[in-house]
CSV table of C-alpha atoms in Angstrom, one decimal:
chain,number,residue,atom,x,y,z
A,1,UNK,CA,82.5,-8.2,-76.6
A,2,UNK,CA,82.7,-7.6,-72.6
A,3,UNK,CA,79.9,-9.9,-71.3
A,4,UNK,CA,78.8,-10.4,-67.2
A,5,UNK,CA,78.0,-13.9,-66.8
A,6,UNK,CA,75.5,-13.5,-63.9
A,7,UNK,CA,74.4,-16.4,-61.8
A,8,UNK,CA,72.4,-15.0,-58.8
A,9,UNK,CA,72.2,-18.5,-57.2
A,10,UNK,CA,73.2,-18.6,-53.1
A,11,UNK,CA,74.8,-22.0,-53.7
A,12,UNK,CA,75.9,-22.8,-57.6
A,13,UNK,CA,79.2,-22.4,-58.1
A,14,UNK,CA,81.1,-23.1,-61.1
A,15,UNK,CA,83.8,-25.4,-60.4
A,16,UNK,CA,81.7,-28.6,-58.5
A,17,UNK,CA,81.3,-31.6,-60.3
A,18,UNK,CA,77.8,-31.1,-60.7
A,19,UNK,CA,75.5,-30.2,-63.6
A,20,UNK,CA,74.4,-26.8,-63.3
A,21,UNK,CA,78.7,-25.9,-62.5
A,22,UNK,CA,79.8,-27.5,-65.7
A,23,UNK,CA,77.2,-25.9,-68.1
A,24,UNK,CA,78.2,-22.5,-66.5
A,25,UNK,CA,82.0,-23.0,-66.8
A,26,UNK,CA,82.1,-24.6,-69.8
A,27,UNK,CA,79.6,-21.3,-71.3
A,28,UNK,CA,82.4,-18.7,-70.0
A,29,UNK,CA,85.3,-20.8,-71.4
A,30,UNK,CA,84.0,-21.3,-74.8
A,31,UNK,CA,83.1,-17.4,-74.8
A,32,UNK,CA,86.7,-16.9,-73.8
A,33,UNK,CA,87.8,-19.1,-76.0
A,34,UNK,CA,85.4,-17.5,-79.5
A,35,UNK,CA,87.9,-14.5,-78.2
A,36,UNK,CA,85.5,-12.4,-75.8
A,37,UNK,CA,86.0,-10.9,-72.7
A,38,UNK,CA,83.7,-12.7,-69.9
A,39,UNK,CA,83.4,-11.7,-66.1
A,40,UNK,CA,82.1,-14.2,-63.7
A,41,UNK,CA,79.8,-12.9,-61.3
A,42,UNK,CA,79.1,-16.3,-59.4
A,43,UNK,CA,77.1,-15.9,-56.2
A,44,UNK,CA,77.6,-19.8,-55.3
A,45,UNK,CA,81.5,-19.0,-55.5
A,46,UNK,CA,84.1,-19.2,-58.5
A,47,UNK,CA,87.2,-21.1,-56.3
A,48,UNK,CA,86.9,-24.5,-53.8
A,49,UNK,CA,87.9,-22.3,-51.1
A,50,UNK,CA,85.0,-20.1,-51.3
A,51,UNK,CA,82.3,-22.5,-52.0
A,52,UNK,CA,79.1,-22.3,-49.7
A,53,UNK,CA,78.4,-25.5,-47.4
A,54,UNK,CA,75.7,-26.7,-48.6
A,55,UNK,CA,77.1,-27.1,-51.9
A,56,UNK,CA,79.0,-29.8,-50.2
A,57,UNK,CA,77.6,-33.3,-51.4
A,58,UNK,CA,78.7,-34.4,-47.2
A,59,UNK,CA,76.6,-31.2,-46.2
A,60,UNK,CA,74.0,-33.0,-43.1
A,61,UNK,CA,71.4,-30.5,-41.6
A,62,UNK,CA,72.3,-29.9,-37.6
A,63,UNK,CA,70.1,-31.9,-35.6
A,64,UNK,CA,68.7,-28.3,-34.0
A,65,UNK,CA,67.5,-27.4,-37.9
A,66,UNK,CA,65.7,-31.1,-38.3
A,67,UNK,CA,63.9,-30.9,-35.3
A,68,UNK,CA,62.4,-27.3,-36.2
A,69,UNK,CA,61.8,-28.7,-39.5
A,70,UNK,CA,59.7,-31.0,-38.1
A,71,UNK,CA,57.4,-28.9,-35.6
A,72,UNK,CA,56.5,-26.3,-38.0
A,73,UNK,CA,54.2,-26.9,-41.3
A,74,UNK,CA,55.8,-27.6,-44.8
A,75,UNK,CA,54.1,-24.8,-46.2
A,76,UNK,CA,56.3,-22.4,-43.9
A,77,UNK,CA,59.7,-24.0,-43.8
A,78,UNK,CA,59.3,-23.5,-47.8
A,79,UNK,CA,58.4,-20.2,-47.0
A,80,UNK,CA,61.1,-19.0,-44.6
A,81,UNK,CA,63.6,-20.3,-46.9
A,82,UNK,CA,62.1,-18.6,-50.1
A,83,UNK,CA,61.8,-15.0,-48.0
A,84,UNK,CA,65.9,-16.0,-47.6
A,85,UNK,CA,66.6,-16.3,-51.4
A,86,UNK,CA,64.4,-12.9,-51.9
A,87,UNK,CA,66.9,-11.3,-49.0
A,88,UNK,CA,69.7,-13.1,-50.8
A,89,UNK,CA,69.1,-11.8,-54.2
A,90,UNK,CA,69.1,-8.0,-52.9
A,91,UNK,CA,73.2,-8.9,-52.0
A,92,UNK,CA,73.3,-10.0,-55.0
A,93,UNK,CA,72.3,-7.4,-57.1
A,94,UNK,CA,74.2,-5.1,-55.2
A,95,UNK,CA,77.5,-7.1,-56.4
A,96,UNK,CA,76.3,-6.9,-59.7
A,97,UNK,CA,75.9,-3.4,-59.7
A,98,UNK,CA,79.6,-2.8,-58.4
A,99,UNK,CA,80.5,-5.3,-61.9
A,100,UNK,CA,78.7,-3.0,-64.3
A,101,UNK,CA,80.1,-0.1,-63.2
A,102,UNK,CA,83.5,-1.4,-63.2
A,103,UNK,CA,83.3,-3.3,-66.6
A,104,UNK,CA,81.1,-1.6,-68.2
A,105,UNK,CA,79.6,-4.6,-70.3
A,106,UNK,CA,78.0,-5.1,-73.6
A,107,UNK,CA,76.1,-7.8,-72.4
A,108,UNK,CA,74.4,-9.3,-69.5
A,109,UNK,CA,74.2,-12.6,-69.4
A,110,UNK,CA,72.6,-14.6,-66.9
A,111,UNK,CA,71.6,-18.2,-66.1
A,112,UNK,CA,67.8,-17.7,-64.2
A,113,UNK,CA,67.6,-18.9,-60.7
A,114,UNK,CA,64.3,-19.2,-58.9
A,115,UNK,CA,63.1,-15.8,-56.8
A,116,UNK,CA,65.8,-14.1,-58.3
A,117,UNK,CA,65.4,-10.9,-60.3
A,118,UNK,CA,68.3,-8.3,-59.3
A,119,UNK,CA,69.9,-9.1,-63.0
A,120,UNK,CA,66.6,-7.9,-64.7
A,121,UNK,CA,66.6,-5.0,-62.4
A,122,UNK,CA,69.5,-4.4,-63.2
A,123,UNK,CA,69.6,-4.5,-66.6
A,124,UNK,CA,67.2,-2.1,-67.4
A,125,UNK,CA,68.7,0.4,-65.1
A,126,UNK,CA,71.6,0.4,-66.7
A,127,UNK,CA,70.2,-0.2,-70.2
A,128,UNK,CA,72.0,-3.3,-70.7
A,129,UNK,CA,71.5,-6.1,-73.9
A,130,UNK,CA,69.9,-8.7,-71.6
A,131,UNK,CA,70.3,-12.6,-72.4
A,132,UNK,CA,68.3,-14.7,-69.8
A,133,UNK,CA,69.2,-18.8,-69.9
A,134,UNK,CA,66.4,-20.4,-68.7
A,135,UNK,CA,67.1,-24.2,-67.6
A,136,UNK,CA,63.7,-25.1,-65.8
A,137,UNK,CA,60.1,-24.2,-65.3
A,138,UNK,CA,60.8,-23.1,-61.7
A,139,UNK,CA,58.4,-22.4,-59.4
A,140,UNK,CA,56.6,-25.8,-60.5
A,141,UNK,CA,60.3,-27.2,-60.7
A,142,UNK,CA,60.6,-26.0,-57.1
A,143,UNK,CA,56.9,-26.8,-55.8
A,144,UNK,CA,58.0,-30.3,-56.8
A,145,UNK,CA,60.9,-30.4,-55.1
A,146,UNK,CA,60.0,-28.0,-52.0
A,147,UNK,CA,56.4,-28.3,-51.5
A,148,UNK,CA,54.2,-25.1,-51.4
A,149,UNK,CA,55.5,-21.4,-50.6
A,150,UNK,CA,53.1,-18.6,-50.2
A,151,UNK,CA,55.5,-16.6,-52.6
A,152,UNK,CA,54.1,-18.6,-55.2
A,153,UNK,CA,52.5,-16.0,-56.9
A,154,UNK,CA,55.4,-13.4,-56.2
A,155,UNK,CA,57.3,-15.8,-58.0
A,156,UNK,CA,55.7,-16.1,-61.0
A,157,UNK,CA,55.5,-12.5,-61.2
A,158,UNK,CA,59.3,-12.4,-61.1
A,159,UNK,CA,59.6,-15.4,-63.8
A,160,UNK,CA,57.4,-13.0,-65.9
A,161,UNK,CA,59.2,-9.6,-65.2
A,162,UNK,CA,62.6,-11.2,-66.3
A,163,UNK,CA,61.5,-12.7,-69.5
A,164,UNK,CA,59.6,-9.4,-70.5
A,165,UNK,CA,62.7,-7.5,-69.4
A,166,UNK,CA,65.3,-10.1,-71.6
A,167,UNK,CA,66.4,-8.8,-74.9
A,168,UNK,CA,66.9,-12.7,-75.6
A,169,UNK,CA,65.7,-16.1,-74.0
A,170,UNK,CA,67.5,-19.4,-74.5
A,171,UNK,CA,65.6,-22.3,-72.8
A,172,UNK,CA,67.5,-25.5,-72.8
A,173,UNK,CA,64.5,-27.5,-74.7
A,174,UNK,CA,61.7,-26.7,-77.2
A,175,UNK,CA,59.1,-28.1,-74.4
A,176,UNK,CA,60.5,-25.4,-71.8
A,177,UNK,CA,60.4,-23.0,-74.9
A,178,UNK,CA,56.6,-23.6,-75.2
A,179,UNK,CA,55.6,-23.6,-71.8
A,180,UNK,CA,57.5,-20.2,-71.0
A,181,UNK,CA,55.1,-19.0,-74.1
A,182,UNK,CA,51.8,-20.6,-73.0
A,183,UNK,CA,52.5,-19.4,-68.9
A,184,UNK,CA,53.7,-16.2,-69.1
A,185,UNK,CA,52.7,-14.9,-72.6
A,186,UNK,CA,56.9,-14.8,-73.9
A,187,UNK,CA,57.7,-13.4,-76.8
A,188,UNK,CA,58.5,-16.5,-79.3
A,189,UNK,CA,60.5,-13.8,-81.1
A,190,UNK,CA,63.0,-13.9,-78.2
A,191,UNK,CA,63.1,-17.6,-77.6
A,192,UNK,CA,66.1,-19.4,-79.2
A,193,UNK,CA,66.5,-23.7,-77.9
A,194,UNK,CA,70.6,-24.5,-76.7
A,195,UNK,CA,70.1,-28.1,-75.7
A,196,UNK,CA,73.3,-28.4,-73.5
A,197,UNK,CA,76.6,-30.1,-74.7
A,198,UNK,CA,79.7,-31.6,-74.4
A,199,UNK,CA,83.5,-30.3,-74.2
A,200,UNK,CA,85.4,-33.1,-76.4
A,201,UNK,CA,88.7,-31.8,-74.8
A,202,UNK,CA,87.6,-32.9,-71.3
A,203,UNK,CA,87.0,-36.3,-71.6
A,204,UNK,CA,89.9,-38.6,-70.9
A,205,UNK,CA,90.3,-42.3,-70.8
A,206,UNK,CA,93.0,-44.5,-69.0
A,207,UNK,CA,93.4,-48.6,-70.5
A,208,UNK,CA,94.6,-48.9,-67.3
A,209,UNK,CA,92.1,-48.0,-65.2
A,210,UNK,CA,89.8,-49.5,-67.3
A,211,UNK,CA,91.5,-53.2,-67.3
A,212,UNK,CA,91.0,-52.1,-63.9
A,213,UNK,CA,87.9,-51.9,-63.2
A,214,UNK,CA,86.6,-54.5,-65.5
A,215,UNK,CA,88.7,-57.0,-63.5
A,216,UNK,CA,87.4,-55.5,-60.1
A,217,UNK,CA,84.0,-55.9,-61.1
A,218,UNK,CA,84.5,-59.4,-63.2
A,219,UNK,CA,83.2,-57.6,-66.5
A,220,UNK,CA,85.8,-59.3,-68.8
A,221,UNK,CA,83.6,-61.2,-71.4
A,222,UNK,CA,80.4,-60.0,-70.4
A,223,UNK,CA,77.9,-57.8,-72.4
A,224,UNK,CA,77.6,-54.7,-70.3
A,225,UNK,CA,74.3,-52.8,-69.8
A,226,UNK,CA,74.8,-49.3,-68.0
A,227,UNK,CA,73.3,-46.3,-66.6
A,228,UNK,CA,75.9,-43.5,-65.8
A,229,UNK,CA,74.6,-40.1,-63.5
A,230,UNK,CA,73.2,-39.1,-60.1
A,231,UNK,CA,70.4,-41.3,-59.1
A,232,UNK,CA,66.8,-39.6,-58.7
A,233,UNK,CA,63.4,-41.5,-58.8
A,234,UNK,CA,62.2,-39.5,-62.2
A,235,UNK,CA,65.7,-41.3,-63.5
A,236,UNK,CA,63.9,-44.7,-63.8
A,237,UNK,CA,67.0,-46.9,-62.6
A,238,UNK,CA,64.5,-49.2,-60.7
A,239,UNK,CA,62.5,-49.8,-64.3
A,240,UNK,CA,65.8,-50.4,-65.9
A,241,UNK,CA,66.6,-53.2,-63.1
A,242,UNK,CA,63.2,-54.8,-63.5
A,243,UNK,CA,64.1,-54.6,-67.2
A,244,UNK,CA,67.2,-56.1,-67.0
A,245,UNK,CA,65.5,-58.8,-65.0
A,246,UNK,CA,63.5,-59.9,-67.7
A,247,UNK,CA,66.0,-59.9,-70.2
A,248,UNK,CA,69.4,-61.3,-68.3
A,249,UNK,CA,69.1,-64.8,-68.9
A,250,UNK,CA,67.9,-64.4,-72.8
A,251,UNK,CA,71.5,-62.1,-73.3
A,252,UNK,CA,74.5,-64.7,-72.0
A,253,UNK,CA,77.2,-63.2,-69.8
A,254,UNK,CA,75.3,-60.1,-69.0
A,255,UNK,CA,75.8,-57.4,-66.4
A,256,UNK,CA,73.6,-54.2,-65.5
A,257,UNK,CA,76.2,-51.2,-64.2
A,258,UNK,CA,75.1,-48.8,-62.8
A,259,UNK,CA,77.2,-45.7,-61.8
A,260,UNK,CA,76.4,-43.2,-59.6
A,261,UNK,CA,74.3,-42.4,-56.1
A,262,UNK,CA,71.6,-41.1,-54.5
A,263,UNK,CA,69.2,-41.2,-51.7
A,264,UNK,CA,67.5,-43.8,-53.4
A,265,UNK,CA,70.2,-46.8,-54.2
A,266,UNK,CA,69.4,-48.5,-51.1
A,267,UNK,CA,65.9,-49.7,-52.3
A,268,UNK,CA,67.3,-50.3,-55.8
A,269,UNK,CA,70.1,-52.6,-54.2
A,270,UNK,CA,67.1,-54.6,-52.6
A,271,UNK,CA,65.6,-54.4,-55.9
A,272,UNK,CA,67.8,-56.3,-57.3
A,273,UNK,CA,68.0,-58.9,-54.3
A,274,UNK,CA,64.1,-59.3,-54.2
A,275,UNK,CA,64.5,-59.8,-58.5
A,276,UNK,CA,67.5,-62.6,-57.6
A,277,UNK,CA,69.7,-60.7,-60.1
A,278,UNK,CA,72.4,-59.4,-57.4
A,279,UNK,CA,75.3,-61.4,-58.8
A,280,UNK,CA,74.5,-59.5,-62.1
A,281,UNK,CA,74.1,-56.0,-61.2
A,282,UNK,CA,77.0,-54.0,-60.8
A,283,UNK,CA,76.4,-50.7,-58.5
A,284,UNK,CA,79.7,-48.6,-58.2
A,285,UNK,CA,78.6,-45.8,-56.1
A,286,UNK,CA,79.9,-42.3,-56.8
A,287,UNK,CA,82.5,-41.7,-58.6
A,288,UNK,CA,84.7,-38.8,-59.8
A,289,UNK,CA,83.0,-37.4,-63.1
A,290,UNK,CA,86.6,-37.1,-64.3
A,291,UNK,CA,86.7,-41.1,-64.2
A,292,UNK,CA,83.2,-41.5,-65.1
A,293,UNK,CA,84.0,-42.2,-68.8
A,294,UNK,CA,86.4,-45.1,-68.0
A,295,UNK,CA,83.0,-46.8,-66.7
A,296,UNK,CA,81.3,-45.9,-70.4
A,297,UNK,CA,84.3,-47.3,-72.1
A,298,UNK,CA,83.2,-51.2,-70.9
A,299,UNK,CA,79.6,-50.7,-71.7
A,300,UNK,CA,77.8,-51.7,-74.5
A,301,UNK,CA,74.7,-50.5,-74.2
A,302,UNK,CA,74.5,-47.1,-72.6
A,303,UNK,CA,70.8,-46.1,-71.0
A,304,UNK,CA,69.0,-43.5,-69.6
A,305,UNK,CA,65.1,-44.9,-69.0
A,306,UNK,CA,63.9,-42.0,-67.9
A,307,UNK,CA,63.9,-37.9,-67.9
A,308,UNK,CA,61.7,-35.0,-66.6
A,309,UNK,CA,59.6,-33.3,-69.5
A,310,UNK,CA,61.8,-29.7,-69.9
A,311,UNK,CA,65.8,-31.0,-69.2
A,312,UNK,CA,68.2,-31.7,-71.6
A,313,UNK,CA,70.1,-34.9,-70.1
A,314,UNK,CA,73.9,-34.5,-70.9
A,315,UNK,CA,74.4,-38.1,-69.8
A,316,UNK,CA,73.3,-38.7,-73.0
A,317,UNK,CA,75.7,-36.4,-75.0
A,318,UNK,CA,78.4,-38.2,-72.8
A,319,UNK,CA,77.1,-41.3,-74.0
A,320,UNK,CA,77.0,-40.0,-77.9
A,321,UNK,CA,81.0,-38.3,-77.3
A,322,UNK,CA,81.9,-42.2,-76.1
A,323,UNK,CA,80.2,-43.6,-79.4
A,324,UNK,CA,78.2,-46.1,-77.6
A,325,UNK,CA,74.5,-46.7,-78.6
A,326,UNK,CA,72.0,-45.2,-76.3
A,327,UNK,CA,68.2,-46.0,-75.4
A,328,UNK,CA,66.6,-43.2,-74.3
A,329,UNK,CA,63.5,-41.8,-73.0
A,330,UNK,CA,60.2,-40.5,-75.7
A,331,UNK,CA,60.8,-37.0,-74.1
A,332,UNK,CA,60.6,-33.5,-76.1
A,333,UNK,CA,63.9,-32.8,-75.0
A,334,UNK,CA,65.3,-36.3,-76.1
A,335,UNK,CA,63.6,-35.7,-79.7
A,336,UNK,CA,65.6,-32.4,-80.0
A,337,UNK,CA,68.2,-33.9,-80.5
A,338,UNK,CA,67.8,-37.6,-81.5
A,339,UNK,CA,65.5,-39.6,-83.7
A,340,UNK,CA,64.2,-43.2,-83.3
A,341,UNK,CA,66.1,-45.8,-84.9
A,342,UNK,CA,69.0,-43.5,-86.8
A,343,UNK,CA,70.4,-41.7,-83.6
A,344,UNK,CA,69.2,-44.1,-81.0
A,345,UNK,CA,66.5,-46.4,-80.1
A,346,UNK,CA,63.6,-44.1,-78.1
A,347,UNK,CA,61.0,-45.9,-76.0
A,348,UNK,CA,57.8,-45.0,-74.0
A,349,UNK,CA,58.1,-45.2,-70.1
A,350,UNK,CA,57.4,-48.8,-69.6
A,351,UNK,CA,59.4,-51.8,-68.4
A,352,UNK,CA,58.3,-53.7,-71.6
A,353,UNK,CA,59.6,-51.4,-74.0
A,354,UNK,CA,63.0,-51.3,-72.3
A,355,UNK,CA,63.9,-55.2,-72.2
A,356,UNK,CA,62.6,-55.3,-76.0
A,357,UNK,CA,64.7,-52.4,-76.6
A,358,UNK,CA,67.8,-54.0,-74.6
A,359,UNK,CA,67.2,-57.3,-76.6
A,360,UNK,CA,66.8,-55.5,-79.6
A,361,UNK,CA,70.6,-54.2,-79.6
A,362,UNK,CA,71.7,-57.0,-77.9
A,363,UNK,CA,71.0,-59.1,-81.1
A,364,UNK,CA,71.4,-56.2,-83.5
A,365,UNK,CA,75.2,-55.5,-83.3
A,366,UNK,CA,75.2,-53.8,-86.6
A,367,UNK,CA,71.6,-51.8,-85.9
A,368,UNK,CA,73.6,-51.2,-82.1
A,369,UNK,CA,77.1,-49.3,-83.9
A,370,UNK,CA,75.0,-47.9,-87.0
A,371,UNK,CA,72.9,-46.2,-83.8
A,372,UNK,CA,76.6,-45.0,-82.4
A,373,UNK,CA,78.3,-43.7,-84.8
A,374,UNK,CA,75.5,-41.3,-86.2
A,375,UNK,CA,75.0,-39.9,-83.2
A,376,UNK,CA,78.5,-39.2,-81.8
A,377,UNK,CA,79.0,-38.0,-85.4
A,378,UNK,CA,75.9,-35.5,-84.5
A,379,UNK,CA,77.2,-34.9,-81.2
A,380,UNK,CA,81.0,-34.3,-82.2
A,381,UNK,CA,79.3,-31.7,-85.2
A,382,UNK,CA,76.5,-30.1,-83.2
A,383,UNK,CA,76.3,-30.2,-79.5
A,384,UNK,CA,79.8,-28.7,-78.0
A,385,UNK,CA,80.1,-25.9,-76.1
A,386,UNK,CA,81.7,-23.7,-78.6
A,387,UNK,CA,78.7,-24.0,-81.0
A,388,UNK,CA,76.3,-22.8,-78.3
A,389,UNK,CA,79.2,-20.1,-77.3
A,390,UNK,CA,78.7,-19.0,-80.8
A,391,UNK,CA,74.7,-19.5,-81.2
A,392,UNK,CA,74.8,-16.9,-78.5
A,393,UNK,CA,77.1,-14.4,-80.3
A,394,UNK,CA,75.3,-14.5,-83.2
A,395,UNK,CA,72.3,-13.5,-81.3
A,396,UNK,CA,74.2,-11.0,-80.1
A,397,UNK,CA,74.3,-9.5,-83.6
């Protein structure tokens, strides 16, 4: 087939080290790769030298813009910047008009971006097979983030013009599934669930590096507890150091890692001072994702204590490729793909219920690797990209 792979988004590329750039190039490469022809159009750029700014992770707002920011209510910032993606968009669909024409696709395919709606336009005027990915609920996704816009209701009107218009909707969890039936009346005939996944071929691991790092963070010998991804509050890194502060001197030799930043890690730092567990909590910073699974290779235990209701986490996927047993959060997205007690050991949002569950495998070693090696078996056998490249040919047919 000749597929467009659309992504109307001013800012998300596909080649940053980030989450939204990996699921996007690792969907054209397995399409590629099933033997399908597959043109990028990638407003947020397709090559480092034509990346946007602000997809910089260094990018700082001018002083000028956070004084402004400041003097005028929340409500309108939001809204000056949403009237920008809506002006955005119309660029964008012009671009995508000049791929059509040249390529002449069998299918559109795009990944949904908030305010955006040129590829439904689109679609229907050129009477295209429409797929639309849908990876959040966003206009409450962007409320939350944002604050209010008075395009709010504009926007749900777009959200619902696209999914009527899609031929096809594949929502990354069966929560986001239902709530795109119960807000905007979607077809469930359309909907199809593609958790996201993992590329086996890309992950790498250097004994070096590792002997490396475990002697410049003293891990040699120790039972290592760890939490590997950007660092947001609806994460729950600061309930996994007040777990680990409960449990640390009941599990000898023990050391919380935690890998990764964000604008948060200050306060966890004085967390762990306040807690008097500093000497045991490891906090790397950022690090290259390339390198990331050198960290997962000295852990034991691999965590993620928290998750927003629709997402589907690939940390833990990375955790499952790197066989390592994984306590994870009692979300619809996490039981998608996981059960309690065979694939991993799923707790409520409390600190409680994650120092039992860290205790738990701590003493269990043979609950801990049972727990591993079904779900990296389930991971390896269901949850790669080329199994979602071909769930979305056969929808195709």
């Amino acid at each position: 087939m000749h597929i467009i792979y659309y992504s109307p988004h001013p800012t998300h590329d596909i080649v940053s080290e980030v989450g939204y750039a990996t699921h996007q190039r690792e969907v054209i490469n397995a399409l590629r790769e099933a033997g399908h022809t597959v043109v990028p159009v990638i407003m947020g750029g397709t090559e480092l030298s034509n990346l946007n700014p602000l997809t910089s992770g260094d990018y700082k707002p001018s002083k000028l813009k956070k004084i402004i920011k400041s003097l005028i209510p929340r409500v309108l910032w939001t809204t000056i910047n949403n009237l920008k993606l809506r002006k955005h968009d119309k660029i964008a669909g012009l671009k995508l008009e000049t791929a059509i024409q040249t390529h002449k696709p069998d299918l559109l395919y795009e990944r949904s971006e908030y305010l955006q709606d040129s590829g439904a336009i689109c679609a229907e005027k050129y009477g295209l097979k429409y797929f639309l990915e849908v990876n959040a609920p966003f206009v409450e996704e962007m409320k939350s983030f944002e604050g209010k816009s008075l395009l709010e209701n504009k926007a749900h009107q777009i959200e619902k013009f696209k999914l009527e218009k899609a031929h096809k909707i594949i929502a990354v969890s069966s929560a986001l599934a239902d709530f795109l039936k119960q807000t905007y009346q979607c077809d469930p005939g359309k909907l199809f669930v593609q958790p996201n996944c993992i590329n086996p071929s890309k992950v790498h691991t250097d004994s070096n590096e590792i002997e490396s790092l475990k002697h410049t963070f003293s891990l040699n010998n120790r039972y290592i507890f760890g939490f590997v991804g950007s660092i947001f509050p609806y994460h729950g890194v600061d309930m996994l150091i007040q777990a680990f502060s409960k449990v640390h001197d009941k599990i000898n030799d023990s050391t919380l890692m935690i890998v990764g930043d964000g604008n948060i890690i200050d306060d966890l730092k004085k967390m762990a001072i306040d807690l008097g567990i500093e000497s045991k909590v490891v906090f790397t910073g950022k690090i290259p994702h390339s390198k990331v699974f050198n960290y997962m290779s000295v852990m034991d235990v691999c965590i993620m204590a928290k998750s927003n209701w629709y997402g589907s986490p690939v940390k833990v996927f990375e955790y499952g490729l790197m066989k390592k047993p994984i306590i994870a959060p009692n979300t619809s997205p996490i039981r998608d793909v996981m059960e309690n007690e065979k694939d991993a050991l799923i707790i409520e949002d409390n600190v409680n219920e994650l120092s039992n569950a860290m205790l738990k495998l701590s003493e269990n070693r043979v609950l801990a690797s049972s727990l591993a090696t079904q779900f990296n078996q389930k991971v390896m056998s269901s949850y790669n990209w080329s199994h979602a490249a071909q769930n979305i040919i056969e929808l195709c047919e």
